[in-house]
Amino acid sequence: MTRNKGILYLALCAALWSTAGVFIKLIDWNSLVIGGFRSAIAAAVLWIVLWRRGTPRPVWNRSTLLTGLCLGGTTALFVMANKLTTAANAIVLQSANPVFVLLFCAMGRGQRITRRDLTVVAVVMLGVVLFFVDDLSPGGLLGNTVALLSAVLLAAAFLFASSAASLHETMSGVLIGHLLSALIGVPFLFLEPPVFTPVSVGAILFLGVFQLGIPYVLFSYAARVCPPLAISLIGMLEPIFSPIWVAIFVGEIPGPLALTGGVIVIITLCLWCACNARQAGNTGAPS
């Protein structure tokens, strides 16, 4: 596993994560129940991978618990934010997580924040804001605060996942996070019992296996070779890919500002990755 392959895995993760919007629209259930079911299925996928690797028992230690708590908390807070503010506000504010990654790396790891990294983070965030500017709203203070907290937890999850001692630990932390999300969401089915139809069952299986389960297996591998900032920035492709699927399957075409923002994000990330790869080649470091 090289860093370049890890970045490719992360881009594939972002593409698969972004299919959530299309398939969630097919399920007429409480959002917490949807989140709980898909996380339970994703946890099963991760456990199967661990079992196939000969390590079926997840590791329970400080690192995996912190990763799991942060991932589970991110999911719960993001669902809450979507109920308390607009979806665009929630996405844009959660997309601030690279800023917190930089801060955590500087404070917790003593890493120097370079001007290039700051510029890339600022430009990518500008692109995301442009992408959703037509739907942004100044209201929903509580929801906006919750969305920002989800960005903080997501940044922390990236740091804990990338600093785990082994792939087994990284995957265990992600598995624990999905188990926590399932524990939070599934009990709500007793308050609002879901109606199981062939379409809803098919959609929730897709969400659990292909939108969360397999991507988080790829994420676990990528986190072994990619630094937290790379994980965070490549993950910003998710909100850009999402409207593409909506345009293809629903017919909703993004406006000019949204398209401009998407192009800015993609070009900036491509240039940043190319620059890092060239720098690694010049120094003889593994890419």
PDB file of C-alpha atoms in Angstrom:
ATOM      1  CA  MET A   1       0.000   0.000   0.000  1.00  0.00           C
ATOM      2  CA  THR A   2       1.477   3.336  -1.110  1.00  0.00           C
ATOM      3  CA  ARG A   3       0.251   6.855  -0.368  1.00  0.00           C
ATOM      4  CA  ASN A   4      -0.862   7.304  -3.978  1.00  0.00           C
ATOM      5  CA  LYS A   5      -2.980   4.159  -3.756  1.00  0.00           C
ATOM      6  CA  GLY A   6      -4.323   5.384  -0.411  1.00  0.00           C
ATOM      7  CA  ILE A   7      -5.422   8.664  -2.017  1.00  0.00           C
ATOM      8  CA  LEU A   8      -7.126   6.682  -4.794  1.00  0.00           C
ATOM      9  CA  TYR A   9      -8.937   4.633  -2.137  1.00  0.00           C
ATOM     10  CA  LEU A  10     -10.061   7.838  -0.402  1.00  0.00           C
ATOM     11  CA  ALA A  11     -11.385   9.289  -3.669  1.00  0.00           C
ATOM     12  CA  LEU A  12     -13.339   6.065  -4.226  1.00  0.00           C
ATOM     13  CA  CYS A  13     -14.625   6.321  -0.639  1.00  0.00           C
ATOM     14  CA  ALA A  14     -15.858   9.860  -1.302  1.00  0.00           C
ATOM     15  CA  ALA A  15     -17.630   8.735  -4.481  1.00  0.00           C
ATOM     16  CA  LEU A  16     -19.386   5.879  -2.658  1.00  0.00           C
ATOM     17  CA  TRP A  17     -20.194   7.953   0.460  1.00  0.00           C
ATOM     18  CA  SER A  18     -21.815  10.547  -1.803  1.00  0.00           C
ATOM     19  CA  THR A  19     -24.470   8.096  -3.047  1.00  0.00           C
ATOM     20  CA  ALA A  20     -26.319   8.467   0.274  1.00  0.00           C
ATOM     21  CA  GLY A  21     -28.590  11.289  -0.924  1.00  0.00           C
ATOM     22  CA  VAL A  22     -30.004   9.346  -3.868  1.00  0.00           C
ATOM     23  CA  PHE A  23     -30.739   6.150  -1.937  1.00  0.00           C
ATOM     24  CA  ILE A  24     -31.988   7.801   1.264  1.00  0.00           C
ATOM     25  CA  LYS A  25     -34.667   9.485  -0.866  1.00  0.00           C
ATOM     26  CA  LEU A  26     -35.997   5.984  -1.647  1.00  0.00           C
ATOM     27  CA  ILE A  27     -36.579   5.154   2.041  1.00  0.00           C
ATOM     28  CA  ASP A  28     -39.553   6.670   3.841  1.00  0.00           C
ATOM     29  CA  TRP A  29     -38.234   6.006   7.364  1.00  0.00           C
ATOM     30  CA  ASN A  30     -37.156   8.099  10.317  1.00  0.00           C
ATOM     31  CA  SER A  31     -33.651   9.433   9.532  1.00  0.00           C
ATOM     32  CA  LEU A  32     -32.203   8.002  12.771  1.00  0.00           C
ATOM     33  CA  VAL A  33     -33.610   4.567  11.920  1.00  0.00           C
ATOM     34  CA  ILE A  34     -32.014   4.779   8.459  1.00  0.00           C
ATOM     35  CA  GLY A  35     -28.719   5.770  10.042  1.00  0.00           C
ATOM     36  CA  GLY A  36     -28.922   2.967  12.595  1.00  0.00           C
ATOM     37  CA  PHE A  37     -29.752   0.257  10.073  1.00  0.00           C
ATOM     38  CA  ARG A  38     -27.086   1.249   7.561  1.00  0.00           C
ATOM     39  CA  SER A  39     -24.453   1.466  10.323  1.00  0.00           C
ATOM     40  CA  ALA A  40     -25.444  -1.979  11.616  1.00  0.00           C
ATOM     41  CA  ILE A  41     -25.016  -3.428   8.114  1.00  0.00           C
ATOM     42  CA  ALA A  42     -21.700  -1.564   7.678  1.00  0.00           C
ATOM     43  CA  ALA A  43     -20.483  -2.982  11.000  1.00  0.00           C
ATOM     44  CA  ALA A  44     -21.320  -6.474   9.728  1.00  0.00           C
ATOM     45  CA  VAL A  45     -19.292  -5.822   6.546  1.00  0.00           C
ATOM     46  CA  LEU A  46     -16.295  -4.664   8.602  1.00  0.00           C
ATOM     47  CA  TRP A  47     -16.565  -7.685  10.909  1.00  0.00           C
ATOM     48  CA  ILE A  48     -16.636 -10.031   7.878  1.00  0.00           C
ATOM     49  CA  VAL A  49     -13.429  -8.412   6.586  1.00  0.00           C
ATOM     50  CA  LEU A  50     -11.780  -8.828  10.000  1.00  0.00           C
ATOM     51  CA  TRP A  51     -12.943 -12.452  10.095  1.00  0.00           C
ATOM     52  CA  ARG A  52     -11.535 -13.086   6.597  1.00  0.00           C
ATOM     53  CA  ARG A  53      -8.226 -11.608   7.762  1.00  0.00           C
ATOM     54  CA  GLY A  54      -8.180 -14.084  10.646  1.00  0.00           C
ATOM     55  CA  THR A  55      -8.768 -11.409  13.312  1.00  0.00           C
ATOM     56  CA  PRO A  56     -12.535 -11.556  13.977  1.00  0.00           C
ATOM     57  CA  ARG A  57     -12.336  -9.973  17.428  1.00  0.00           C
ATOM     58  CA  PRO A  58     -12.032  -6.172  17.295  1.00  0.00           C
ATOM     59  CA  VAL A  59      -9.398  -4.489  19.430  1.00  0.00           C
ATOM     60  CA  TRP A  60     -10.761  -2.542  22.397  1.00  0.00           C
ATOM     61  CA  ASN A  61      -8.280   0.045  23.622  1.00  0.00           C
ATOM     62  CA  ARG A  62      -7.987   3.807  24.053  1.00  0.00           C
ATOM     63  CA  SER A  63      -7.245   4.440  20.367  1.00  0.00           C
ATOM     64  CA  THR A  64     -10.088   2.332  18.963  1.00  0.00           C
ATOM     65  CA  LEU A  65     -12.604   3.622  21.513  1.00  0.00           C
ATOM     66  CA  LEU A  66     -11.716   7.251  20.746  1.00  0.00           C
ATOM     67  CA  THR A  67     -11.976   6.595  17.006  1.00  0.00           C
ATOM     68  CA  GLY A  68     -15.323   4.881  17.487  1.00  0.00           C
ATOM     69  CA  LEU A  69     -16.740   7.536  19.799  1.00  0.00           C
ATOM     70  CA  CYS A  70     -15.721  10.327  17.415  1.00  0.00           C
ATOM     71  CA  LEU A  71     -17.147   8.588  14.331  1.00  0.00           C
ATOM     72  CA  GLY A  72     -20.362   7.618  16.113  1.00  0.00           C
ATOM     73  CA  GLY A  73     -20.701  11.119  17.553  1.00  0.00           C
ATOM     74  CA  THR A  74     -20.118  12.669  14.130  1.00  0.00           C
ATOM     75  CA  THR A  75     -22.940  10.642  12.606  1.00  0.00           C
ATOM     76  CA  ALA A  76     -25.376  11.479  15.416  1.00  0.00           C
ATOM     77  CA  LEU A  77     -24.525  15.193  15.420  1.00  0.00           C
ATOM     78  CA  PHE A  78     -24.760  15.455  11.635  1.00  0.00           C
ATOM     79  CA  VAL A  79     -28.239  13.890  11.657  1.00  0.00           C
ATOM     80  CA  MET A  80     -29.263  16.326  14.419  1.00  0.00           C
ATOM     81  CA  ALA A  81     -27.810  19.264  12.470  1.00  0.00           C
ATOM     82  CA  ASN A  82     -29.839  18.336   9.405  1.00  0.00           C
ATOM     83  CA  LYS A  83     -32.998  18.500  11.522  1.00  0.00           C
ATOM     84  CA  LEU A  84     -32.075  21.816  13.197  1.00  0.00           C
ATOM     85  CA  THR A  85     -30.676  23.746  10.217  1.00  0.00           C
ATOM     86  CA  THR A  86     -30.604  23.457   6.424  1.00  0.00           C
ATOM     87  CA  ALA A  87     -28.844  20.524   4.787  1.00  0.00           C
ATOM     88  CA  ALA A  88     -26.524  22.958   2.989  1.00  0.00           C
ATOM     89  CA  ASN A  89     -25.529  24.623   6.275  1.00  0.00           C
ATOM     90  CA  ALA A  90     -24.838  21.226   7.834  1.00  0.00           C
ATOM     91  CA  ILE A  91     -22.657  20.087   4.921  1.00  0.00           C
ATOM     92  CA  VAL A  92     -20.688  23.326   4.629  1.00  0.00           C
ATOM     93  CA  LEU A  93     -20.037  23.578   8.366  1.00  0.00           C
ATOM     94  CA  GLN A  94     -18.990  19.938   8.643  1.00  0.00           C
ATOM     95  CA  SER A  95     -16.659  20.596   5.712  1.00  0.00           C
ATOM     96  CA  ALA A  96     -14.674  22.859   8.044  1.00  0.00           C
ATOM     97  CA  ASN A  97     -13.057  19.697   9.467  1.00  0.00           C
ATOM     98  CA  PRO A  98      -9.696  20.250   7.628  1.00  0.00           C
ATOM     99  CA  VAL A  99      -9.235  23.434   9.680  1.00  0.00           C
ATOM    100  CA  PHE A 100      -9.549  21.422  12.884  1.00  0.00           C
ATOM    101  CA  VAL A 101      -7.234  18.736  11.499  1.00  0.00           C
ATOM    102  CA  LEU A 102      -4.566  21.415  11.016  1.00  0.00           C
ATOM    103  CA  LEU A 103      -5.126  22.750  14.529  1.00  0.00           C
ATOM    104  CA  PHE A 104      -5.055  19.303  16.145  1.00  0.00           C
ATOM    105  CA  CYS A 105      -1.881  18.344  14.266  1.00  0.00           C
ATOM    106  CA  ALA A 106      -0.212  21.585  15.346  1.00  0.00           C
ATOM    107  CA  MET A 107      -1.288  21.326  18.990  1.00  0.00           C
ATOM    108  CA  GLY A 108      -1.212  17.579  19.568  1.00  0.00           C
ATOM    109  CA  ARG A 109       1.596  16.484  17.264  1.00  0.00           C
ATOM    110  CA  GLY A 110       3.688  19.619  17.088  1.00  0.00           C
ATOM    111  CA  GLN A 111       3.489  19.695  13.298  1.00  0.00           C
ATOM    112  CA  ARG A 112       4.202  22.972  11.516  1.00  0.00           C
ATOM    113  CA  ILE A 113       1.293  24.375   9.516  1.00  0.00           C
ATOM    114  CA  THR A 114       2.647  25.251   6.069  1.00  0.00           C
ATOM    115  CA  ARG A 115       1.394  28.128   3.952  1.00  0.00           C
ATOM    116  CA  ARG A 116       0.593  25.685   1.147  1.00  0.00           C
ATOM    117  CA  ASP A 117      -1.645  23.536   3.378  1.00  0.00           C
ATOM    118  CA  LEU A 118      -3.438  26.630   4.696  1.00  0.00           C
ATOM    119  CA  THR A 119      -4.004  27.870   1.145  1.00  0.00           C
ATOM    120  CA  VAL A 120      -5.335  24.519  -0.044  1.00  0.00           C
ATOM    121  CA  VAL A 121      -7.725  24.249   2.927  1.00  0.00           C
ATOM    122  CA  ALA A 122      -8.987  27.808   2.359  1.00  0.00           C
ATOM    123  CA  VAL A 123      -9.505  27.338  -1.403  1.00  0.00           C
ATOM    124  CA  VAL A 124     -11.235  23.964  -0.987  1.00  0.00           C
ATOM    125  CA  MET A 125     -13.572  25.387   1.660  1.00  0.00           C
ATOM    126  CA  LEU A 126     -14.333  28.332  -0.652  1.00  0.00           C
ATOM    127  CA  GLY A 127     -15.233  25.868  -3.390  1.00  0.00           C
ATOM    128  CA  VAL A 128     -17.589  23.965  -1.070  1.00  0.00           C
ATOM    129  CA  VAL A 129     -19.251  27.222   0.028  1.00  0.00           C
ATOM    130  CA  LEU A 130     -19.755  28.257  -3.621  1.00  0.00           C
ATOM    131  CA  PHE A 131     -21.213  24.827  -4.329  1.00  0.00           C
ATOM    132  CA  PHE A 132     -23.938  25.298  -1.720  1.00  0.00           C
ATOM    133  CA  VAL A 133     -24.217  29.101  -1.589  1.00  0.00           C
ATOM    134  CA  ASP A 134     -27.692  29.163  -3.164  1.00  0.00           C
ATOM    135  CA  ASP A 135     -29.061  27.018  -0.317  1.00  0.00           C
ATOM    136  CA  LEU A 136     -27.201  28.539   2.636  1.00  0.00           C
ATOM    137  CA  SER A 137     -29.221  30.192   5.390  1.00  0.00           C
ATOM    138  CA  PRO A 138     -28.133  32.423   8.297  1.00  0.00           C
ATOM    139  CA  GLY A 139     -30.714  30.888  10.638  1.00  0.00           C
ATOM    140  CA  GLY A 140     -30.597  27.829  12.894  1.00  0.00           C
ATOM    141  CA  LEU A 141     -27.927  28.842  15.403  1.00  0.00           C
ATOM    142  CA  LEU A 142     -28.258  25.602  17.388  1.00  0.00           C
ATOM    143  CA  GLY A 143     -28.171  23.479  14.250  1.00  0.00           C
ATOM    144  CA  ASN A 144     -25.160  25.358  12.897  1.00  0.00           C
ATOM    145  CA  THR A 145     -23.333  24.876  16.203  1.00  0.00           C
ATOM    146  CA  VAL A 146     -24.105  21.151  16.200  1.00  0.00           C
ATOM    147  CA  ALA A 147     -22.842  20.875  12.605  1.00  0.00           C
ATOM    148  CA  LEU A 148     -19.602  22.611  13.580  1.00  0.00           C
ATOM    149  CA  LEU A 149     -19.193  20.207  16.517  1.00  0.00           C
ATOM    150  CA  SER A 150     -19.601  17.317  14.072  1.00  0.00           C
ATOM    151  CA  ALA A 151     -16.686  18.795  12.089  1.00  0.00           C
ATOM    152  CA  VAL A 152     -14.553  18.833  15.253  1.00  0.00           C
ATOM    153  CA  LEU A 153     -15.347  15.172  15.999  1.00  0.00           C
ATOM    154  CA  LEU A 154     -14.753  14.141  12.388  1.00  0.00           C
ATOM    155  CA  ALA A 155     -11.326  15.796  12.412  1.00  0.00           C
ATOM    156  CA  ALA A 156     -10.487  14.003  15.666  1.00  0.00           C
ATOM    157  CA  ALA A 157     -11.657  10.680  14.185  1.00  0.00           C
ATOM    158  CA  PHE A 158      -9.304  11.138  11.224  1.00  0.00           C
ATOM    159  CA  LEU A 159      -6.384  11.765  13.596  1.00  0.00           C
ATOM    160  CA  PHE A 160      -7.129   8.782  15.826  1.00  0.00           C
ATOM    161  CA  ALA A 161      -7.711   6.461  12.845  1.00  0.00           C
ATOM    162  CA  SER A 162      -4.444   7.437  11.154  1.00  0.00           C
ATOM    163  CA  SER A 163      -2.413   7.106  14.359  1.00  0.00           C
ATOM    164  CA  ALA A 164      -3.618   3.587  15.237  1.00  0.00           C
ATOM    165  CA  ALA A 165      -0.856   1.019  15.701  1.00  0.00           C
ATOM    166  CA  SER A 166      -2.127  -1.386  13.022  1.00  0.00           C
ATOM    167  CA  LEU A 167      -4.736  -1.947  10.326  1.00  0.00           C
ATOM    168  CA  HIS A 168      -6.575  -4.190  12.785  1.00  0.00           C
ATOM    169  CA  GLU A 169      -6.821  -1.285  15.245  1.00  0.00           C
ATOM    170  CA  THR A 170      -7.940   1.190  12.572  1.00  0.00           C
ATOM    171  CA  MET A 171     -10.655  -1.146  11.331  1.00  0.00           C
ATOM    172  CA  SER A 172     -11.688  -1.978  14.910  1.00  0.00           C
ATOM    173  CA  GLY A 173     -12.143   1.719  15.707  1.00  0.00           C
ATOM    174  CA  VAL A 174     -14.322   2.213  12.621  1.00  0.00           C
ATOM    175  CA  LEU A 175     -16.337  -0.901  13.526  1.00  0.00           C
ATOM    176  CA  ILE A 176     -16.922   0.420  17.051  1.00  0.00           C
ATOM    177  CA  GLY A 177     -18.083   3.736  15.579  1.00  0.00           C
ATOM    178  CA  HIS A 178     -20.704   2.010  13.443  1.00  0.00           C
ATOM    179  CA  LEU A 179     -21.849  -0.148  16.354  1.00  0.00           C
ATOM    180  CA  LEU A 180     -22.362   3.057  18.365  1.00  0.00           C
ATOM    181  CA  SER A 181     -24.317   4.649  15.499  1.00  0.00           C
ATOM    182  CA  ALA A 182     -26.477   1.528  15.289  1.00  0.00           C
ATOM    183  CA  LEU A 183     -27.157   1.606  19.043  1.00  0.00           C
ATOM    184  CA  ILE A 184     -28.222   5.255  18.752  1.00  0.00           C
ATOM    185  CA  GLY A 185     -30.465   4.837  15.714  1.00  0.00           C
ATOM    186  CA  VAL A 186     -32.051   1.380  15.690  1.00  0.00           C
ATOM    187  CA  PRO A 187     -34.111   1.829  18.926  1.00  0.00           C
ATOM    188  CA  PHE A 188     -36.081   4.596  17.178  1.00  0.00           C
ATOM    189  CA  LEU A 189     -37.770   1.918  15.064  1.00  0.00           C
ATOM    190  CA  PHE A 190     -39.980   1.233  18.115  1.00  0.00           C
ATOM    191  CA  LEU A 191     -41.142   4.855  18.102  1.00  0.00           C
ATOM    192  CA  GLU A 192     -41.663   5.056  14.351  1.00  0.00           C
ATOM    193  CA  PRO A 193     -41.880   1.488  12.989  1.00  0.00           C
ATOM    194  CA  PRO A 194     -40.526   1.443   9.405  1.00  0.00           C
ATOM    195  CA  VAL A 195     -42.509   0.046   6.495  1.00  0.00           C
ATOM    196  CA  PHE A 196     -40.422  -2.624   4.768  1.00  0.00           C
ATOM    197  CA  THR A 197     -40.897  -2.628   0.995  1.00  0.00           C
ATOM    198  CA  PRO A 198     -38.674  -4.187  -1.687  1.00  0.00           C
ATOM    199  CA  VAL A 199     -37.415  -0.710  -2.609  1.00  0.00           C
ATOM    200  CA  SER A 200     -36.643   0.341   0.976  1.00  0.00           C
ATOM    201  CA  VAL A 201     -34.938  -2.972   1.808  1.00  0.00           C
ATOM    202  CA  GLY A 202     -32.849  -2.830  -1.366  1.00  0.00           C
ATOM    203  CA  ALA A 203     -31.888   0.791  -0.690  1.00  0.00           C
ATOM    204  CA  ILE A 204     -30.905   0.200   2.945  1.00  0.00           C
ATOM    205  CA  LEU A 205     -28.806  -2.828   1.931  1.00  0.00           C
ATOM    206  CA  PHE A 206     -27.027  -0.715  -0.686  1.00  0.00           C
ATOM    207  CA  LEU A 207     -26.416   2.028   1.885  1.00  0.00           C
ATOM    208  CA  GLY A 208     -25.045  -0.389   4.453  1.00  0.00           C
ATOM    209  CA  VAL A 209     -22.824  -2.411   2.122  1.00  0.00           C
ATOM    210  CA  PHE A 210     -21.732  -0.071  -0.667  1.00  0.00           C
ATOM    211  CA  GLN A 211     -22.264   3.432   0.740  1.00  0.00           C
ATOM    212  CA  LEU A 212     -20.738   2.772   4.191  1.00  0.00           C
ATOM    213  CA  GLY A 213     -19.349  -0.742   4.668  1.00  0.00           C
ATOM    214  CA  ILE A 214     -16.978  -1.179   1.721  1.00  0.00           C
ATOM    215  CA  PRO A 215     -15.880   2.501   1.724  1.00  0.00           C
ATOM    216  CA  TYR A 216     -14.894   2.277   5.382  1.00  0.00           C
ATOM    217  CA  VAL A 217     -12.841  -0.847   4.663  1.00  0.00           C
ATOM    218  CA  LEU A 218     -11.000   1.165   1.983  1.00  0.00           C
ATOM    219  CA  PHE A 219     -10.767   4.087   4.413  1.00  0.00           C
ATOM    220  CA  SER A 220      -9.104   1.841   7.002  1.00  0.00           C
ATOM    221  CA  TYR A 221      -6.412   0.822   4.513  1.00  0.00           C
ATOM    222  CA  ALA A 222      -5.904   4.405   3.305  1.00  0.00           C
ATOM    223  CA  ALA A 223      -5.610   5.731   6.872  1.00  0.00           C
ATOM    224  CA  ARG A 224      -2.508   3.574   7.326  1.00  0.00           C
ATOM    225  CA  VAL A 225      -0.549   5.502   4.678  1.00  0.00           C
ATOM    226  CA  CYS A 226      -2.239   8.908   4.348  1.00  0.00           C
ATOM    227  CA  PRO A 227      -1.817  11.763   6.854  1.00  0.00           C
ATOM    228  CA  PRO A 228      -4.964  13.158   8.524  1.00  0.00           C
ATOM    229  CA  LEU A 229      -5.007  16.300   6.345  1.00  0.00           C
ATOM    230  CA  ALA A 230      -4.989  14.216   3.156  1.00  0.00           C
ATOM    231  CA  ILE A 231      -7.852  12.097   4.507  1.00  0.00           C
ATOM    232  CA  SER A 232      -9.790  15.234   5.405  1.00  0.00           C
ATOM    233  CA  LEU A 233      -9.202  17.063   2.116  1.00  0.00           C
ATOM    234  CA  ILE A 234      -9.895  14.117  -0.204  1.00  0.00           C
ATOM    235  CA  GLY A 235     -13.054  13.488   1.826  1.00  0.00           C
ATOM    236  CA  MET A 236     -14.225  16.937   0.705  1.00  0.00           C
ATOM    237  CA  LEU A 237     -14.985  15.371  -2.672  1.00  0.00           C
ATOM    238  CA  GLU A 238     -18.041  13.720  -1.096  1.00  0.00           C
ATOM    239  CA  PRO A 239     -20.319  16.807  -1.094  1.00  0.00           C
ATOM    240  CA  ILE A 240     -19.146  17.566  -4.648  1.00  0.00           C
ATOM    241  CA  PHE A 241     -19.944  14.079  -5.958  1.00  0.00           C
ATOM    242  CA  SER A 242     -23.371  13.920  -4.284  1.00  0.00           C
ATOM    243  CA  PRO A 243     -25.208  16.363  -6.608  1.00  0.00           C
ATOM    244  CA  ILE A 244     -23.643  14.566  -9.590  1.00  0.00           C
ATOM    245  CA  TRP A 245     -25.549  11.399  -8.653  1.00  0.00           C
ATOM    246  CA  VAL A 246     -28.689  13.487  -8.094  1.00  0.00           C
ATOM    247  CA  ALA A 247     -28.239  15.067 -11.542  1.00  0.00           C
ATOM    248  CA  ILE A 248     -27.807  11.639 -13.159  1.00  0.00           C
ATOM    249  CA  PHE A 249     -30.668   9.812 -11.421  1.00  0.00           C
ATOM    250  CA  VAL A 250     -33.072  12.611 -10.443  1.00  0.00           C
ATOM    251  CA  GLY A 251     -32.377  15.213 -13.118  1.00  0.00           C
ATOM    252  CA  GLU A 252     -31.579  18.116 -10.781  1.00  0.00           C
ATOM    253  CA  ILE A 253     -28.748  20.041 -12.457  1.00  0.00           C
ATOM    254  CA  PRO A 254     -26.468  22.207 -10.244  1.00  0.00           C
ATOM    255  CA  GLY A 255     -26.339  25.936 -11.020  1.00  0.00           C
ATOM    256  CA  PRO A 256     -23.335  27.882 -12.390  1.00  0.00           C
ATOM    257  CA  LEU A 257     -21.990  28.798  -8.939  1.00  0.00           C
ATOM    258  CA  ALA A 258     -22.230  25.190  -7.777  1.00  0.00           C
ATOM    259  CA  LEU A 259     -20.413  23.962 -10.878  1.00  0.00           C
ATOM    260  CA  THR A 260     -17.722  26.614 -10.361  1.00  0.00           C
ATOM    261  CA  GLY A 261     -17.258  25.540  -6.743  1.00  0.00           C
ATOM    262  CA  GLY A 262     -17.011  21.891  -7.735  1.00  0.00           C
ATOM    263  CA  VAL A 263     -14.371  22.625 -10.376  1.00  0.00           C
ATOM    264  CA  ILE A 264     -12.368  24.679  -7.846  1.00  0.00           C
ATOM    265  CA  VAL A 265     -12.385  21.822  -5.316  1.00  0.00           C
ATOM    266  CA  ILE A 266     -11.419  19.124  -7.826  1.00  0.00           C
ATOM    267  CA  ILE A 267      -8.650  21.134  -9.516  1.00  0.00           C
ATOM    268  CA  THR A 268      -7.201  22.297  -6.170  1.00  0.00           C
ATOM    269  CA  LEU A 269      -7.091  18.771  -4.773  1.00  0.00           C
ATOM    270  CA  CYS A 270      -5.555  17.373  -7.970  1.00  0.00           C
ATOM    271  CA  LEU A 271      -2.824  20.023  -7.921  1.00  0.00           C
ATOM    272  CA  TRP A 272      -2.185  19.461  -4.201  1.00  0.00           C
ATOM    273  CA  CYS A 273      -1.893  15.695  -4.648  1.00  0.00           C
ATOM    274  CA  ALA A 274       0.396  16.112  -7.672  1.00  0.00           C
ATOM    275  CA  CYS A 275       2.590  18.581  -5.775  1.00  0.00           C
ATOM    276  CA  ASN A 276       2.869  16.227  -2.797  1.00  0.00           C
ATOM    277  CA  ALA A 277       3.702  13.274  -5.049  1.00  0.00           C
ATOM    278  CA  ARG A 278       6.424  15.260  -6.820  1.00  0.00           C
ATOM    279  CA  GLN A 279       7.853  16.442  -3.489  1.00  0.00           C
ATOM    280  CA  ALA A 280       7.894  12.870  -2.171  1.00  0.00           C
ATOM    281  CA  GLY A 281       9.672  11.751  -5.352  1.00  0.00           C
ATOM    282  CA  ASN A 282      12.293  14.446  -5.039  1.00  0.00           C
ATOM    283  CA  THR A 283      13.051  13.538  -1.430  1.00  0.00           C
ATOM    284  CA  GLY A 284      12.987   9.806  -2.046  1.00  0.00           C
ATOM    285  CA  ALA A 285      10.122   9.359   0.433  1.00  0.00           C
ATOM    286  CA  PRO A 286       7.451   6.728  -0.259  1.00  0.00           C
ATOM    287  CA  SER A 287       4.420   8.211  -2.015  1.00  0.00           C
TER     288      SER A 287
END
